[in-house]
mmCIF file of N, CA and C in Angstrom:
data_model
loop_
_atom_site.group_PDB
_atom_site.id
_atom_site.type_symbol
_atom_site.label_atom_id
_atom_site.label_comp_id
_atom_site.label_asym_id
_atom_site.label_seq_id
_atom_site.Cartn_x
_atom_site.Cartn_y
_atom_site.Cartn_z
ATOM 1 N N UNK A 1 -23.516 29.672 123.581
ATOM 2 C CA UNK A 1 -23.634 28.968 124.837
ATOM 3 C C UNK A 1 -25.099 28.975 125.292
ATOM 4 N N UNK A 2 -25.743 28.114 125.918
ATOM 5 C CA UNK A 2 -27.263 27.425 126.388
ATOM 6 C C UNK A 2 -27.054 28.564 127.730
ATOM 7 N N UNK A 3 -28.179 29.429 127.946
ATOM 8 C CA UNK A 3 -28.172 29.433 129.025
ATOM 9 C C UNK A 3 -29.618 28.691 129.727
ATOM 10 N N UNK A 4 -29.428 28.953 130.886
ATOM 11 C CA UNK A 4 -30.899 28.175 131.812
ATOM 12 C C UNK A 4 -31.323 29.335 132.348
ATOM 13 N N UNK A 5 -32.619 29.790 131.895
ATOM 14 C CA UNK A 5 -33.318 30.602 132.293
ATOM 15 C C UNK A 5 -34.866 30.659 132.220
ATOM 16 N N UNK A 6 -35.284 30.820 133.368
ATOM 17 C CA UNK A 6 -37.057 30.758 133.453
ATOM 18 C C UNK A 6 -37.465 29.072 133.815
ATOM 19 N N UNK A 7 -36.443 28.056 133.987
ATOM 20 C CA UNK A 7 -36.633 26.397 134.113
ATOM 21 C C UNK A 7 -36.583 26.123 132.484
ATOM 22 N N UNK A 8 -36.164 26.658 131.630
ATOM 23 C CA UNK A 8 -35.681 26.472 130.312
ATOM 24 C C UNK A 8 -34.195 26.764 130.134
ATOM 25 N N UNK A 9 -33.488 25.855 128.610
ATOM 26 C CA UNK A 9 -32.638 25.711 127.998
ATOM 27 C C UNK A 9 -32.645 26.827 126.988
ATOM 28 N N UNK A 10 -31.620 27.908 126.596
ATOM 29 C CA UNK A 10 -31.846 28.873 125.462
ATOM 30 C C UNK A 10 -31.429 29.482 125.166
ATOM 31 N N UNK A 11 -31.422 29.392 123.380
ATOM 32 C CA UNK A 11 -30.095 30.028 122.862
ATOM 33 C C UNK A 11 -30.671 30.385 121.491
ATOM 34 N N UNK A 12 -30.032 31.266 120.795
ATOM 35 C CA UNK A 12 -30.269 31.582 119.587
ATOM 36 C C UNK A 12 -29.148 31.336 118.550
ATOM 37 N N UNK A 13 -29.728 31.570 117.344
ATOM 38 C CA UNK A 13 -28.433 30.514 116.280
ATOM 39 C C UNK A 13 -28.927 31.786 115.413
ATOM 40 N N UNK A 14 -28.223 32.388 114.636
ATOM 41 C CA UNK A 14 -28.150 33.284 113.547
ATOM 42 C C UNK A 14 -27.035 32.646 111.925
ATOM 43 N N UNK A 15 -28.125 32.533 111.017
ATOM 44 C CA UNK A 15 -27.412 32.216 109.336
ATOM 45 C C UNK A 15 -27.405 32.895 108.485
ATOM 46 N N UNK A 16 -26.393 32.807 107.112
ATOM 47 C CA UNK A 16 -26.975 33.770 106.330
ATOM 48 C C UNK A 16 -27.773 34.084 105.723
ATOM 49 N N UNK A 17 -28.709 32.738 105.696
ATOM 50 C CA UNK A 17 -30.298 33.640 105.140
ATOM 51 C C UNK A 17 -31.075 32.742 106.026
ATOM 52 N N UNK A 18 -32.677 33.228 104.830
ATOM 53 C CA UNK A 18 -33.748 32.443 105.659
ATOM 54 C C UNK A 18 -33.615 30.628 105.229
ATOM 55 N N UNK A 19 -33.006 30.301 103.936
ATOM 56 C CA UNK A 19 -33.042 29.010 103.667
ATOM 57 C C UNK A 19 -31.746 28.108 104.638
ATOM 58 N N UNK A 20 -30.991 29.192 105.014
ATOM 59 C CA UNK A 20 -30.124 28.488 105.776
ATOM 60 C C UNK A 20 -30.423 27.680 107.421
ATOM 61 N N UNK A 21 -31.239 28.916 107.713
ATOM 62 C CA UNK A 21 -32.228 28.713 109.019
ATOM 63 C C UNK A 21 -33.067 28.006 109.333
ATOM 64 N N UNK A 22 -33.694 27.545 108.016
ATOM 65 C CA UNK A 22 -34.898 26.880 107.520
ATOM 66 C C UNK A 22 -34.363 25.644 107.392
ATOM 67 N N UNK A 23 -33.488 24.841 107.233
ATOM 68 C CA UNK A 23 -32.721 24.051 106.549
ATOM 69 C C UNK A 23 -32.036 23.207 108.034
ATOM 70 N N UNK A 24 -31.801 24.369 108.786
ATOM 71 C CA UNK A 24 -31.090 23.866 110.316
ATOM 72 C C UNK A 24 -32.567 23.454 111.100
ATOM 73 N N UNK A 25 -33.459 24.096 111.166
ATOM 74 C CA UNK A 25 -34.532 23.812 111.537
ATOM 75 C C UNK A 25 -35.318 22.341 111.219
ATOM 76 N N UNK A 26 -34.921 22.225 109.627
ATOM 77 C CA UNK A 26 -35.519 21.236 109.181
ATOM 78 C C UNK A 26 -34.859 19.827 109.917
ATOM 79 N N UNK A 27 -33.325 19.770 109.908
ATOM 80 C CA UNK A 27 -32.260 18.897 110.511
ATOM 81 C C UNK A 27 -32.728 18.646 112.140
ATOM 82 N N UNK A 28 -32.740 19.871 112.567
ATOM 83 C CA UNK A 28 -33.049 19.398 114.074
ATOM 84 C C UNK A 28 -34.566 18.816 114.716
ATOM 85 N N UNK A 29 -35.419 18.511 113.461
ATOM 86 C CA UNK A 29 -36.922 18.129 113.174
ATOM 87 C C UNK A 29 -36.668 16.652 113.439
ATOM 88 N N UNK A 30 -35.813 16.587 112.791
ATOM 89 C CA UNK A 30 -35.619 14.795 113.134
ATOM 90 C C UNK A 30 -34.485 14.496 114.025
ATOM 91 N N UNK A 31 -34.042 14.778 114.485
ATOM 92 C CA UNK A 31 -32.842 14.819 115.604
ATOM 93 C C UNK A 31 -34.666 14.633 116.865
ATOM 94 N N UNK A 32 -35.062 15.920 116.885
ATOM 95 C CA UNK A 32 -35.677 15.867 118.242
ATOM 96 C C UNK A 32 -36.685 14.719 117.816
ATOM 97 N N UNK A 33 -37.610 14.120 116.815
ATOM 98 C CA UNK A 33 -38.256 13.124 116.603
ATOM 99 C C UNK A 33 -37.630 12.145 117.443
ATOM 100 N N UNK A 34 -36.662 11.692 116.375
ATOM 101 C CA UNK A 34 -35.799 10.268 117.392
ATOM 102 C C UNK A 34 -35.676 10.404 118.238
ATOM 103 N N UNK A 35 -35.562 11.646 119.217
ATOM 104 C CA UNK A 35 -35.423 11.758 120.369
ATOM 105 C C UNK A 35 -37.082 11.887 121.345
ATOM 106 N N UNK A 36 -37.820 11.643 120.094
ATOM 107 C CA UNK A 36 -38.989 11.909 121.090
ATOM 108 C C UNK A 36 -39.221 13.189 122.116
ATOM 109 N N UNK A 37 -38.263 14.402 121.624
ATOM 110 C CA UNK A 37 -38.117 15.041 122.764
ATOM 111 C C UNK A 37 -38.016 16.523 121.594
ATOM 112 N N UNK A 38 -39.142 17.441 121.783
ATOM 113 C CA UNK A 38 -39.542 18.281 120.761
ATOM 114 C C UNK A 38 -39.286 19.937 121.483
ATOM 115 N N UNK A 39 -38.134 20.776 120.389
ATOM 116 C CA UNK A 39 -38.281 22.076 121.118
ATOM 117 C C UNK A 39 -39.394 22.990 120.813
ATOM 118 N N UNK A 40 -39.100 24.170 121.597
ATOM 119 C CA UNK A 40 -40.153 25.531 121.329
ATOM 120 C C UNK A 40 -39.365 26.683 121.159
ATOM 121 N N UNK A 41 -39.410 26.460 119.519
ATOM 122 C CA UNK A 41 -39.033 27.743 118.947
ATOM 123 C C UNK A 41 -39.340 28.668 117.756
ATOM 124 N N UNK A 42 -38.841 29.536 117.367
ATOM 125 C CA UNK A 42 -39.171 30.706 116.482
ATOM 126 C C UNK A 42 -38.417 30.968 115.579
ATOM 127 N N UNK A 43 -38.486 31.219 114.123
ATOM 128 C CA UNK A 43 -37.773 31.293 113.425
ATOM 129 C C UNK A 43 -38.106 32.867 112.906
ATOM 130 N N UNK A 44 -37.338 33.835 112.628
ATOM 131 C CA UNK A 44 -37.522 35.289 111.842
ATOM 132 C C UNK A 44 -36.343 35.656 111.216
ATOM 133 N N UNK A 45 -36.156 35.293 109.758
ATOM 134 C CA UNK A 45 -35.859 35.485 108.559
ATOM 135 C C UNK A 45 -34.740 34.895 109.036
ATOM 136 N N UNK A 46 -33.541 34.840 109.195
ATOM 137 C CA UNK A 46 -32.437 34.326 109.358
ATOM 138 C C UNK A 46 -31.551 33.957 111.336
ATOM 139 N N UNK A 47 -32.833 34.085 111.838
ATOM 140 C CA UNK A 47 -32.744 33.962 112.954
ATOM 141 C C UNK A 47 -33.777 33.128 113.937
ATOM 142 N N UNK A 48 -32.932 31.725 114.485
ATOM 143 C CA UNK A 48 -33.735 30.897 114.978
ATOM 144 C C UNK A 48 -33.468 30.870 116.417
ATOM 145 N N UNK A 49 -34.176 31.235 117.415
ATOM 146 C CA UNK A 49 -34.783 31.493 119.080
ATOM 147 C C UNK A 49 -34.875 29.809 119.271
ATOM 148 N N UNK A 50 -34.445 29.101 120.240
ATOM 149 C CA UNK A 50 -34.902 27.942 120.868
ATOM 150 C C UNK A 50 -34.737 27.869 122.276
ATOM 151 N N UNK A 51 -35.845 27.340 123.030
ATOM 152 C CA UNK A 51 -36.246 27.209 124.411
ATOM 153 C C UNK A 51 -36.534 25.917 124.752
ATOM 154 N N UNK A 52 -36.253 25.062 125.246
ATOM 155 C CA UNK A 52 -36.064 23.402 125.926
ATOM 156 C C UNK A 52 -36.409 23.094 127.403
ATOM 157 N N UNK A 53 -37.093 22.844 127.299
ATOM 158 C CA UNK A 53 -37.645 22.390 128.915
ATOM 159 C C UNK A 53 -38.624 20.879 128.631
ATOM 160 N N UNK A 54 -38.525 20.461 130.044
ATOM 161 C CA UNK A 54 -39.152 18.894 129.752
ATOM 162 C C UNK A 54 -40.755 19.138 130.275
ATOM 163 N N UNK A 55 -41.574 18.800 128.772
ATOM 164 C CA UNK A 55 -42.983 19.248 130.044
ATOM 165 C C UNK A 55 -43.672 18.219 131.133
ATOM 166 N N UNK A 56 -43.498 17.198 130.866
ATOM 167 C CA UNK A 56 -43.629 16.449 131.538
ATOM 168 C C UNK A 56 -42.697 15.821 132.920
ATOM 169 N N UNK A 57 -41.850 16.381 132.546
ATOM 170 C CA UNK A 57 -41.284 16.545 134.358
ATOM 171 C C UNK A 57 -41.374 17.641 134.791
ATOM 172 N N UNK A 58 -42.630 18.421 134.447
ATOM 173 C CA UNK A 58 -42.964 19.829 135.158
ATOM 174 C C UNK A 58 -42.488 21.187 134.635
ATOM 175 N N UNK A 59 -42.194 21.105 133.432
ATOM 176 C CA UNK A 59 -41.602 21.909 132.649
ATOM 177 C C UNK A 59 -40.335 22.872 133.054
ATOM 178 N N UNK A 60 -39.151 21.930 133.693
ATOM 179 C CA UNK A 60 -37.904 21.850 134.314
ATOM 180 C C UNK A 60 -36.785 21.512 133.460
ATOM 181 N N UNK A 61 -35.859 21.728 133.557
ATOM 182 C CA UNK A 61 -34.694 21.344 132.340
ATOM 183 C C UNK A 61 -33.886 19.731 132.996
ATOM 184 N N UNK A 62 -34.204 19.080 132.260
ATOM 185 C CA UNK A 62 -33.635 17.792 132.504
ATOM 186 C C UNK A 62 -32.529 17.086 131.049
ATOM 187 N N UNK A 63 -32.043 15.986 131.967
ATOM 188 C CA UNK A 63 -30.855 15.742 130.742
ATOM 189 C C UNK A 63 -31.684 15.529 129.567
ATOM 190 N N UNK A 64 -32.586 14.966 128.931
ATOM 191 C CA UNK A 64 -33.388 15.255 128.228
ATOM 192 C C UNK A 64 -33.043 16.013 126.976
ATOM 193 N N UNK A 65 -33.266 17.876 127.661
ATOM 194 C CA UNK A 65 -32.558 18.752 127.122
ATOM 195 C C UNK A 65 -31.421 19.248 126.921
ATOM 196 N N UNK A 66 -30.737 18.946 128.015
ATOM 197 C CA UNK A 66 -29.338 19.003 127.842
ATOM 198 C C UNK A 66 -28.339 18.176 126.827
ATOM 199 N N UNK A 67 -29.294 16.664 125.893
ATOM 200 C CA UNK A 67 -28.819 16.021 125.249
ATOM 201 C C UNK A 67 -29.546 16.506 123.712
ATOM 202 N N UNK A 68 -30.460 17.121 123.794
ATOM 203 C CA UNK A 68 -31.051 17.877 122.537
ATOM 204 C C UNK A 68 -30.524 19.206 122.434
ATOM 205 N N UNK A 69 -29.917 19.631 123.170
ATOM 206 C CA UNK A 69 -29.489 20.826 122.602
ATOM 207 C C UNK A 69 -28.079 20.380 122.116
ATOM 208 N N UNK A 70 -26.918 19.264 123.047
ATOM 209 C CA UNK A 70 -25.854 18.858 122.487
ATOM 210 C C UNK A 70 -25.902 18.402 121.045
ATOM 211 N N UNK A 71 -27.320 17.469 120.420
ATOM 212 C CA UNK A 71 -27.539 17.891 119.566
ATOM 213 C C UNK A 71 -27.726 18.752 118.453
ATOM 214 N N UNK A 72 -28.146 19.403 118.859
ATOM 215 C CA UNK A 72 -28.747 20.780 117.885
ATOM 216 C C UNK A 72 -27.300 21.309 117.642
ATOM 217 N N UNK A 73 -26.578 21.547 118.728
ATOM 218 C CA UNK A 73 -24.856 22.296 118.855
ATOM 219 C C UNK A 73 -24.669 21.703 117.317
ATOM 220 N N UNK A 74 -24.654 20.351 117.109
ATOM 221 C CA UNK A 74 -23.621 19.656 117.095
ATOM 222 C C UNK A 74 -24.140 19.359 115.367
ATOM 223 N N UNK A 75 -25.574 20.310 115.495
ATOM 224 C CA UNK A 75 -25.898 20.472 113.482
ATOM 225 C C UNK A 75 -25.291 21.674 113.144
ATOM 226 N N UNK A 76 -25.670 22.625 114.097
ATOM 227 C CA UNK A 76 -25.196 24.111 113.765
ATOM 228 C C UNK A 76 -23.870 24.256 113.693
ATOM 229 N N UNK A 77 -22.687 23.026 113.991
ATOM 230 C CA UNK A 77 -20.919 23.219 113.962
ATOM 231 C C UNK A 77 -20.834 22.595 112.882
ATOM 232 N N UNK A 78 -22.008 21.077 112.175
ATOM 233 C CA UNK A 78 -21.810 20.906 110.748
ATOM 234 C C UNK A 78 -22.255 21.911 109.209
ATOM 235 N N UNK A 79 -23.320 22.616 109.979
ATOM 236 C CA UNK A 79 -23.457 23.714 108.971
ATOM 237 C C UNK A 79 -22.352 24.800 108.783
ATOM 238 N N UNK A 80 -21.344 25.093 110.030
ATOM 239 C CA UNK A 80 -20.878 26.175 109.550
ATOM 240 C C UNK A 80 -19.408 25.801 109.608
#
């Protein structure tokens, strides 16, 4: 589940390895492209950190993010 914390969107996704992580990462590269709408996150070995906020509406959580992370959900339920 996303929580909203700090005027950010954020959640962490855990796989079984690093190529799996790497691989979800790679998927949601072009998800946020088309979307023109790019997260900030961290990847460490099988564990990927993501944080979503809009910077340009003041770095506030707008539907924006709320439609990139429904995204992102919605690679991480086809990976697993």
């Amino acid at each position: 589940m996303w929580k909203e914390k700090n005027n950010k969107l954020q959640k962490s996704f855990k796989f079984k390895d690093f190529v799996h992580a790497f691989t979800f990462m790679t998927r949601i590269a072009f998800v946020a492209e088309k979307m023109n709408h790019h997260p900030d996150w961290k990847n460490v070995y099988n564990k990927v950190d993501i944080k979503l906020n809009t910077h340009d509406a003041g770095d506030i959580v707008t539907d924006k993010d709320r439609k990139l992370a429904d995204a992102i959900d919605k690679v991480f339920e086809e990976m697993n």
